[in-house]
Amino acid sequence: MTIENHTVGLDSPNIIRSKDKNALEQNSDGVSIQVEKLSDRQRQITAQVQIQQPVQKVWNILTDYDSLADFIPNLTKSSLIEHPQGGIRLEQIGSQCLLNFKFCARVVLDLEEIFPKLIKLAMVEGDFKGFSGFLSLEPYKLGTGEGTSLCYTIRVCPKLTMPIGIIENRLANDLRSNLLAIRQRASC
């Protein structure tokens, strides 16, 4: 496992790679991002943000799966579908332009909710060779109230036809945008 110490190129000057795998470096927007190279084609990307709202409110936003595409940038579809064992199964489609090409990615995820702390996700079908992760919510003191520290970690292994550098940069930027959108939604 390698963690490099440099700023990524392309359109992502705000993603920092740290030598300390436990360090998340924060940008001026309040979102911390860390990219770990697990193997030649596998990355773990972690993003974290503090939201000045209670855990319950953030949890409700995250678990309203059918509404995520209404406010998450580049997410064109998010819908619950039937799970053969009665669990939570979610289909999501993301779409954006990369280097003048429209890129779409579809994943079907099995979710496990551990209220109110953790949402685990694992791809069962989709456009990646591997995709899994989790969202964790931790309360923090905010004056007389409570805020939420939200952490989103994904492990991704793109198929060989997808260039890993572009996918890594795109996903890191998307995680940042997603957390900012969730923070914005929570403040409404």
Coordinates of N, CA and C in Angstrom, one line a residue:
M1 N 0.8 -1.2 0.0 CA 0.0 0.0 0.0 C 0.9 1.2 0.0
T2 N 0.6 2.2 -0.9 CA 1.4 3.4 -1.0 C 0.5 4.6 -0.9
I3 N 1.0 5.6 -0.2 CA 0.4 6.9 -0.2 C 1.4 7.9 -0.6
E4 N 1.1 8.6 -1.7 CA 2.1 9.6 -2.2 C 1.9 10.9 -1.6
N5 N 2.9 11.7 -1.6 CA 2.9 13.1 -1.0 C 3.0 14.1 -2.2
H6 N 1.9 14.4 -2.8 CA 1.9 15.4 -3.9 C 0.5 15.8 -4.2
T7 N 0.3 16.9 -4.9 CA -1.0 17.3 -5.3 C -1.2 16.7 -6.7
V8 N -2.5 16.2 -6.9 CA -2.8 15.6 -8.2 C -3.0 16.7 -9.3
G9 N -2.7 16.3 -10.5 CA -2.9 17.2 -11.6 C -4.3 17.2 -12.2
L10 N -4.4 17.4 -13.4 CA -5.7 17.6 -14.1 C -6.5 18.7 -13.5
D11 N -7.8 18.4 -13.2 CA -8.6 19.5 -12.7 C -8.8 19.3 -11.2
S12 N -7.9 18.7 -10.5 CA -8.1 18.5 -9.1 C -6.9 19.0 -8.2
P13 N -6.7 20.3 -8.2 CA -5.5 20.8 -7.4 C -5.8 20.7 -5.9
N14 N -7.0 20.4 -5.4 CA -7.3 20.4 -4.0 C -7.3 19.0 -3.4
I15 N -6.9 18.0 -4.1 CA -6.8 16.7 -3.5 C -5.4 16.4 -3.1
I16 N -5.2 16.2 -1.8 CA -3.8 16.1 -1.3 C -3.6 14.6 -0.9
R17 N -2.4 14.1 -1.2 CA -2.0 12.8 -0.8 C -1.0 13.0 0.3
S18 N -1.2 12.2 1.4 CA -0.4 12.4 2.5 C 0.4 11.1 2.8
K19 N 1.6 11.3 3.3 CA 2.5 10.1 3.7 C 1.9 9.4 4.9
D20 N 1.2 10.1 5.7 CA 0.5 9.6 6.9 C -0.9 9.1 6.5
K21 N -1.1 7.8 6.5 CA -2.3 7.2 6.0 C -3.5 7.6 6.9
N22 N -3.2 8.1 8.1 CA -4.3 8.5 9.0 C -4.6 9.9 8.9
A23 N -3.9 10.7 8.1 CA -4.1 12.1 8.0 C -5.0 12.4 6.8
L24 N -6.0 13.2 7.1 CA -6.8 13.8 6.0 C -6.5 15.3 6.0
E25 N -6.1 15.8 4.9 CA -5.8 17.2 4.8 C -7.0 18.0 4.3
Q26 N -7.3 19.0 5.0 CA -8.5 19.8 4.7 C -8.3 20.9 3.8
N27 N -9.2 21.1 2.9 CA -9.2 22.3 2.0 C -10.0 23.4 2.6
S28 N -10.0 24.6 1.9 CA -10.7 25.7 2.4 C -12.2 25.5 2.4
D29 N -12.7 24.6 1.7 CA -14.2 24.3 1.7 C -14.6 23.4 2.9
G30 N -13.6 23.0 3.7 CA -13.9 22.2 4.9 C -14.0 20.7 4.6
V31 N -13.7 20.3 3.4 CA -13.7 18.8 3.0 C -12.3 18.3 3.0
S32 N -12.0 17.2 3.7 CA -10.7 16.6 3.7 C -10.8 15.4 2.7
I33 N -9.7 15.2 1.9 CA -9.7 14.1 1.0 C -8.3 13.4 1.1
Q34 N -8.4 12.1 1.1 CA -7.2 11.3 1.1 C -7.3 10.2 0.1
V35 N -6.3 10.0 -0.8 CA -6.3 9.0 -1.8 C -5.2 8.0 -1.5
E36 N -5.5 6.7 -1.3 CA -4.5 5.7 -1.1 C -4.4 4.8 -2.3
K37 N -3.2 4.5 -2.7 CA -3.0 3.5 -3.8 C -2.8 2.1 -3.1
L38 N -3.8 1.3 -3.2 CA -3.8 0.0 -2.6 C -3.0 -1.0 -3.5
S39 N -3.1 -0.9 -4.8 CA -2.4 -1.7 -5.8 C -2.4 -0.9 -7.1
D40 N -1.8 -1.4 -8.1 CA -1.7 -0.7 -9.4 C -3.1 -0.1 -9.9
R41 N -4.1 -0.9 -9.7 CA -5.4 -0.5 -10.2 C -6.5 -0.3 -9.1
Q42 N -6.1 -0.4 -7.9 CA -7.1 -0.2 -6.8 C -6.8 1.0 -5.9
R43 N -7.8 1.8 -5.6 CA -7.6 3.0 -4.8 C -8.7 3.0 -3.7
Q44 N -8.2 3.6 -2.6 CA -9.2 3.9 -1.5 C -9.2 5.4 -1.4
I45 N -10.4 5.9 -1.4 CA -10.5 7.4 -1.3 C -11.4 7.7 -0.2
T46 N -11.0 8.6 0.7 CA -11.7 8.9 1.9 C -11.9 10.4 1.9
A47 N -13.2 10.8 2.1 CA -13.5 12.3 2.2 C -14.3 12.5 3.5
Q48 N -14.0 13.6 4.2 CA -14.6 13.9 5.5 C -15.0 15.3 5.5
V49 N -16.2 15.6 6.2 CA -16.7 17.0 6.3 C -17.4 17.0 7.6
Q50 N -17.4 18.2 8.2 CA -18.2 18.5 9.4 C -19.5 19.2 9.0
I51 N -20.6 18.7 9.5 CA -21.9 19.3 9.1 C -22.5 19.8 10.4
Q52 N -23.0 21.0 10.4 CA -23.5 21.7 11.6 C -25.0 21.3 11.8
Q53 N -25.2 20.0 11.8 CA -26.6 19.5 12.0 C -26.5 18.2 12.8
P54 N -27.5 17.8 13.5 CA -27.4 16.5 14.3 C -27.4 15.3 13.3
V55 N -26.8 14.2 13.9 CA -26.6 13.0 13.2 C -28.0 12.5 12.6
Q56 N -29.1 12.6 13.3 CA -30.3 12.1 12.8 C -30.7 12.8 11.5
K57 N -30.5 14.1 11.4 CA -30.9 14.8 10.2 C -30.0 14.4 9.0
V58 N -28.7 14.2 9.2 CA -27.8 13.8 8.2 C -28.1 12.4 7.8
W59 N -28.4 11.5 8.8 CA -28.8 10.1 8.5 C -30.1 10.1 7.6
N60 N -31.0 10.9 7.9 CA -32.3 10.9 7.1 C -32.0 11.3 5.6
I61 N -31.1 12.3 5.4 CA -30.7 12.7 4.1 C -30.0 11.5 3.3
L62 N -29.1 10.9 4.0 CA -28.3 9.8 3.4 C -29.2 8.6 3.0
T63 N -30.2 8.3 3.8 CA -31.0 7.1 3.6 C -32.3 7.4 2.8
D64 N -32.5 8.6 2.4 CA -33.6 8.9 1.4 C -33.0 8.6 0.0
Y65 N -32.7 7.3 -0.2 CA -32.0 6.9 -1.4 C -32.6 7.4 -2.7
D66 N -33.9 7.3 -2.8 CA -34.6 7.7 -4.0 C -34.5 9.2 -4.3
S67 N -34.1 10.0 -3.3 CA -34.0 11.5 -3.5 C -32.5 12.0 -3.8
L68 N -31.5 11.1 -3.7 CA -30.1 11.5 -3.7 C -29.8 12.2 -5.1
A69 N -30.4 11.7 -6.2 CA -30.1 12.3 -7.5 C -30.7 13.7 -7.6
D70 N -31.6 14.1 -6.7 CA -32.1 15.4 -6.8 C -31.1 16.5 -6.4
F71 N -30.1 16.1 -5.6 CA -29.1 17.1 -5.2 C -27.7 16.8 -5.2
I72 N -27.4 15.5 -5.5 CA -26.0 15.1 -5.7 C -25.5 15.4 -7.1
P73 N -24.5 16.2 -7.3 CA -24.0 16.5 -8.6 C -23.6 15.2 -9.4
N74 N -23.8 15.2 -10.6 CA -23.5 14.1 -11.6 C -24.1 12.8 -11.3
L75 N -25.0 12.7 -10.3 CA -25.8 11.5 -10.1 C -27.1 11.6 -10.8
T76 N -27.3 10.9 -11.9 CA -28.5 11.0 -12.7 C -29.6 10.1 -12.3
K77 N -29.3 9.0 -11.5 CA -30.3 8.1 -11.1 C -29.9 7.5 -9.7
S78 N -30.8 7.4 -8.8 CA -30.6 6.7 -7.6 C -32.0 6.1 -7.2
S79 N -32.1 4.8 -7.2 CA -33.4 4.2 -6.9 C -33.2 2.9 -6.2
L80 N -34.1 2.7 -5.2 CA -34.1 1.4 -4.6 C -34.7 0.3 -5.5
I81 N -34.1 -0.8 -5.6 CA -34.7 -1.9 -6.4 C -34.8 -3.1 -5.5
E82 N -35.5 -4.1 -6.0 CA -35.8 -5.3 -5.2 C -34.5 -6.1 -4.9
H83 N -34.4 -6.5 -3.7 CA -33.3 -7.3 -3.2 C -33.8 -8.7 -3.0
P84 N -33.1 -9.7 -3.6 CA -33.6 -11.1 -3.5 C -33.7 -11.7 -2.1
Q85 N -32.9 -11.1 -1.1 CA -33.0 -11.6 0.3 C -33.7 -10.6 1.2
G86 N -34.3 -9.6 0.6 CA -35.1 -8.6 1.4 C -34.2 -7.5 2.0
G87 N -33.0 -7.4 1.6 CA -32.2 -6.3 2.1 C -32.4 -5.0 1.4
I88 N -31.4 -4.1 1.4 CA -31.5 -2.8 0.8 C -30.6 -2.9 -0.5
R89 N -31.2 -2.7 -1.6 CA -30.4 -2.7 -2.9 C -30.7 -1.4 -3.6
L90 N -29.6 -0.8 -4.1 CA -29.7 0.5 -4.7 C -29.0 0.5 -6.0
E91 N -29.7 1.1 -7.0 CA -29.1 1.3 -8.4 C -28.8 2.8 -8.5
Q92 N -27.6 3.1 -8.9 CA -27.2 4.4 -9.1 C -26.5 4.5 -10.5
I93 N -26.7 5.7 -11.2 CA -26.0 6.0 -12.4 C -25.5 7.4 -12.3
G94 N -24.2 7.5 -12.6 CA -23.6 8.8 -12.6 C -23.2 9.1 -14.1
S95 N -23.2 10.4 -14.4 CA -22.9 10.8 -15.8 C -22.1 12.1 -15.7
Q96 N -21.1 12.3 -16.5 CA -20.4 13.5 -16.6 C -19.5 13.5 -17.9
C97 N -19.0 14.6 -18.2 CA -18.0 14.7 -19.4 C -16.6 14.6 -18.9
L98 N -15.8 13.8 -19.5 CA -14.4 13.6 -19.2 C -13.6 13.7 -20.5
L99 N -12.8 14.7 -20.6 CA -12.0 14.9 -21.8 C -12.8 14.9 -23.1
N100 N -13.9 15.6 -23.0 CA -14.9 15.8 -24.1 C -15.6 14.5 -24.5
F101 N -15.6 13.5 -23.6 CA -16.4 12.3 -23.8 C -17.4 12.2 -22.6
K102 N -18.6 11.8 -23.0 CA -19.6 11.6 -21.9 C -19.4 10.3 -21.3
F103 N -19.2 10.3 -20.0 CA -18.8 9.0 -19.3 C -20.0 8.7 -18.3
C104 N -20.5 7.5 -18.4 CA -21.6 7.1 -17.5 C -21.1 5.8 -16.8
A105 N -21.4 5.8 -15.5 CA -21.1 4.6 -14.7 C -22.3 4.1 -14.0
R106 N -22.6 2.9 -14.0 CA -23.8 2.3 -13.2 C -23.3 1.3 -12.2
V107 N -23.9 1.4 -11.0 CA -23.6 0.4 -10.0 C -24.9 0.0 -9.3
V108 N -24.9 -1.3 -8.9 CA -26.0 -1.8 -8.1 C -25.3 -2.1 -6.8
L109 N -25.8 -1.5 -5.7 CA -25.1 -1.7 -4.4 C -26.0 -2.4 -3.4
D110 N -25.5 -3.3 -2.6 CA -26.2 -3.8 -1.5 C -25.7 -2.9 -0.3
L111 N -26.7 -2.5 0.5 CA -26.4 -1.6 1.6 C -26.7 -2.3 2.9
E112 N -26.0 -1.9 3.9 CA -26.3 -2.4 5.3 C -26.2 -1.2 6.2
E113 N -27.4 -0.9 6.8 CA -27.5 0.3 7.7 C -27.3 -0.2 9.1
I114 N -26.4 0.5 9.8 CA -26.2 0.3 11.2 C -26.5 1.7 11.9
F115 N -27.8 1.9 12.2 CA -28.3 3.1 12.7 C -27.7 3.5 14.0
P116 N -27.3 4.7 14.2 CA -27.2 5.9 13.3 C -25.7 6.2 12.9
K117 N -24.9 5.1 12.9 CA -23.4 5.3 12.8 C -22.8 5.0 11.4
L118 N -23.4 4.0 10.7 CA -22.7 3.5 9.6 C -23.6 3.0 8.5
I119 N -23.2 3.2 7.2 CA -23.9 2.6 6.1 C -22.8 2.0 5.2
K120 N -22.9 0.6 5.2 CA -21.9 -0.1 4.4 C -22.5 -0.3 3.0
L121 N -21.6 -0.3 2.0 CA -22.1 -0.5 0.6 C -21.1 -1.4 -0.1
A122 N -21.7 -2.3 -0.9 CA -20.9 -3.2 -1.7 C -21.5 -3.4 -3.1
M123 N -20.7 -3.3 -4.1 CA -21.3 -3.4 -5.5 C -21.6 -4.9 -5.8
V124 N -22.7 -5.2 -6.3 CA -23.1 -6.5 -6.7 C -23.2 -6.6 -8.2
E125 N -23.2 -5.5 -8.9 CA -23.3 -5.4 -10.3 C -22.9 -4.0 -10.7
G126 N -22.1 -3.9 -11.9 CA -21.8 -2.5 -12.3 C -20.7 -2.4 -13.2
D127 N -20.3 -1.2 -13.5 CA -19.3 -0.9 -14.5 C -17.9 -0.8 -13.9
F128 N -17.7 -1.2 -12.7 CA -16.3 -1.3 -12.1 C -16.0 -2.8 -11.8
K129 N -14.7 -3.1 -11.8 CA -14.3 -4.4 -11.4 C -14.6 -4.7 -9.9
G130 N -14.5 -3.6 -9.1 CA -14.8 -3.7 -7.7 C -15.1 -2.3 -7.2
F131 N -16.1 -2.3 -6.3 CA -16.5 -1.0 -5.7 C -17.2 -1.3 -4.4
S132 N -16.7 -0.7 -3.3 CA -17.3 -0.9 -2.0 C -16.9 0.3 -1.1
G133 N -17.5 0.3 0.1 CA -17.2 1.4 0.9 C -18.2 1.6 2.1
F134 N -18.1 2.7 2.7 CA -19.0 3.0 3.8 C -19.1 4.5 4.1
L135 N -20.2 4.9 4.7 CA -20.4 6.2 5.2 C -20.5 6.1 6.7
S136 N -19.7 6.9 7.4 CA -19.8 6.9 8.9 C -20.2 8.2 9.4
L137 N -21.0 8.2 10.4 CA -21.5 9.5 11.0 C -21.1 9.5 12.5
E138 N -20.4 10.5 12.9 CA -20.0 10.7 14.3 C -20.5 12.0 14.9
P139 N -21.2 12.1 16.0 CA -21.6 13.3 16.5 C -20.4 14.1 17.1
Y140 N -20.5 15.4 17.1 CA -19.6 16.3 17.8 C -20.3 17.4 18.4
K141 N -19.7 18.0 19.5 CA -20.4 19.1 20.2 C -20.3 20.3 19.4
L142 N -21.4 21.0 19.3 CA -21.6 22.3 18.6 C -22.3 23.3 19.5
G143 N -21.6 24.0 20.3 CA -22.2 24.9 21.2 C -23.1 24.1 22.1
T144 N -24.4 24.5 22.2 CA -25.3 23.7 23.0 C -26.0 22.6 22.2
G145 N -25.6 22.4 21.0 CA -26.2 21.4 20.1 C -25.2 20.3 19.7
E146 N -25.5 19.7 18.6 CA -24.7 18.6 18.0 C -24.5 18.8 16.5
G147 N -23.3 18.5 16.1 CA -23.0 18.5 14.7 C -22.6 17.1 14.3
T148 N -22.4 16.8 13.0 CA -22.1 15.5 12.5 C -20.8 15.5 11.7
S149 N -19.9 14.7 12.1 CA -18.7 14.4 11.3 C -19.0 13.3 10.3
L150 N -19.1 13.6 9.0 CA -19.4 12.6 8.0 C -18.2 12.2 7.2
C151 N -18.0 10.9 7.2 CA -16.8 10.3 6.5 C -17.3 9.4 5.5
Y152 N -16.8 9.5 4.2 CA -17.2 8.6 3.1 C -16.0 8.0 2.5
T153 N -15.9 6.7 2.6 CA -14.7 6.0 2.1 C -15.2 5.0 1.1
I154 N -14.5 5.0 -0.1 CA -14.7 4.0 -1.1 C -13.4 3.3 -1.5
R155 N -13.6 2.1 -1.9 CA -12.5 1.3 -2.5 C -13.0 1.0 -3.9
V156 N -12.2 1.4 -4.9 CA -12.6 1.2 -6.2 C -11.5 0.5 -7.0
C157 N -11.9 -0.4 -7.9 CA -11.0 -1.0 -8.9 C -11.7 -0.9 -10.2
P158 N -11.2 0.0 -11.1 CA -11.9 0.1 -12.4 C -11.5 -1.1 -13.3
K159 N -12.4 -1.3 -14.3 CA -12.1 -2.3 -15.3 C -10.9 -1.8 -16.1
L160 N -10.2 -2.7 -16.8 CA -9.0 -2.4 -17.5 C -9.2 -1.3 -18.6
T161 N -10.4 -1.2 -19.1 CA -10.7 -0.2 -20.1 C -10.8 1.2 -19.6
M162 N -10.8 1.4 -18.3 CA -10.9 2.7 -17.6 C -9.5 3.1 -17.1
P163 N -9.1 4.3 -17.5 CA -7.7 4.8 -17.0 C -7.8 5.1 -15.6
I164 N -7.0 4.5 -14.8 CA -7.1 4.6 -13.3 C -6.8 6.0 -12.8
G165 N -5.9 6.7 -13.4 CA -5.6 8.1 -13.0 C -6.8 9.0 -13.2
I166 N -7.5 8.9 -14.3 CA -8.6 9.8 -14.5 C -9.8 9.4 -13.6
I167 N -10.0 8.1 -13.4 CA -11.1 7.6 -12.5 C -10.8 8.1 -11.1
E168 N -9.6 7.9 -10.6 CA -9.2 8.3 -9.3 C -9.4 9.8 -9.0
N169 N -9.0 10.6 -10.0 CA -9.2 12.1 -9.8 C -10.7 12.4 -9.8
R170 N -11.4 11.8 -10.7 CA -12.8 12.1 -10.9 C -13.6 11.7 -9.6
L171 N -13.3 10.5 -9.1 CA -14.0 10.0 -7.9 C -13.7 10.9 -6.7
A172 N -12.4 11.3 -6.6 CA -12.0 12.1 -5.4 C -12.7 13.5 -5.5
N173 N -12.8 14.0 -6.7 CA -13.5 15.3 -6.8 C -15.0 15.1 -6.6
D174 N -15.6 14.0 -7.1 CA -17.0 13.7 -6.9 C -17.3 13.5 -5.4
L175 N -16.4 12.8 -4.6 CA -16.7 12.7 -3.2 C -16.7 14.0 -2.5
R176 N -15.8 14.9 -2.9 CA -15.8 16.3 -2.4 C -17.2 17.0 -2.7
S177 N -17.6 16.9 -3.9 CA -18.8 17.6 -4.3 C -20.0 16.9 -3.6
N178 N -20.0 15.6 -3.5 CA -21.1 14.9 -2.8 C -21.2 15.4 -1.4
L179 N -20.1 15.4 -0.7 CA -20.2 15.9 0.7 C -20.6 17.3 0.9
L180 N -20.2 18.2 0.0 CA -20.6 19.6 0.0 C -22.1 19.6 -0.3
A181 N -22.6 18.8 -1.2 CA -24.1 18.8 -1.5 C -24.9 18.3 -0.3
I182 N -24.4 17.3 0.4 CA -25.0 16.8 1.6 C -25.1 17.8 2.7
R183 N -23.9 18.5 2.9 CA -23.9 19.6 3.9 C -24.8 20.7 3.5
Q184 N -24.9 21.1 2.3 CA -25.8 22.1 1.8 C -27.3 21.6 2.1
R185 N -27.6 20.4 1.7 CA -29.0 19.9 1.9 C -29.3 19.9 3.4
A186 N -28.4 19.5 4.2 CA -28.7 19.5 5.7 C -28.9 20.9 6.3
S187 N -28.4 21.9 5.6 CA -28.5 23.2 6.2 C -29.8 23.9 5.8
C188 N -30.6 23.2 4.9 CA -31.9 23.8 4.4 C -33.0 23.5 5.4

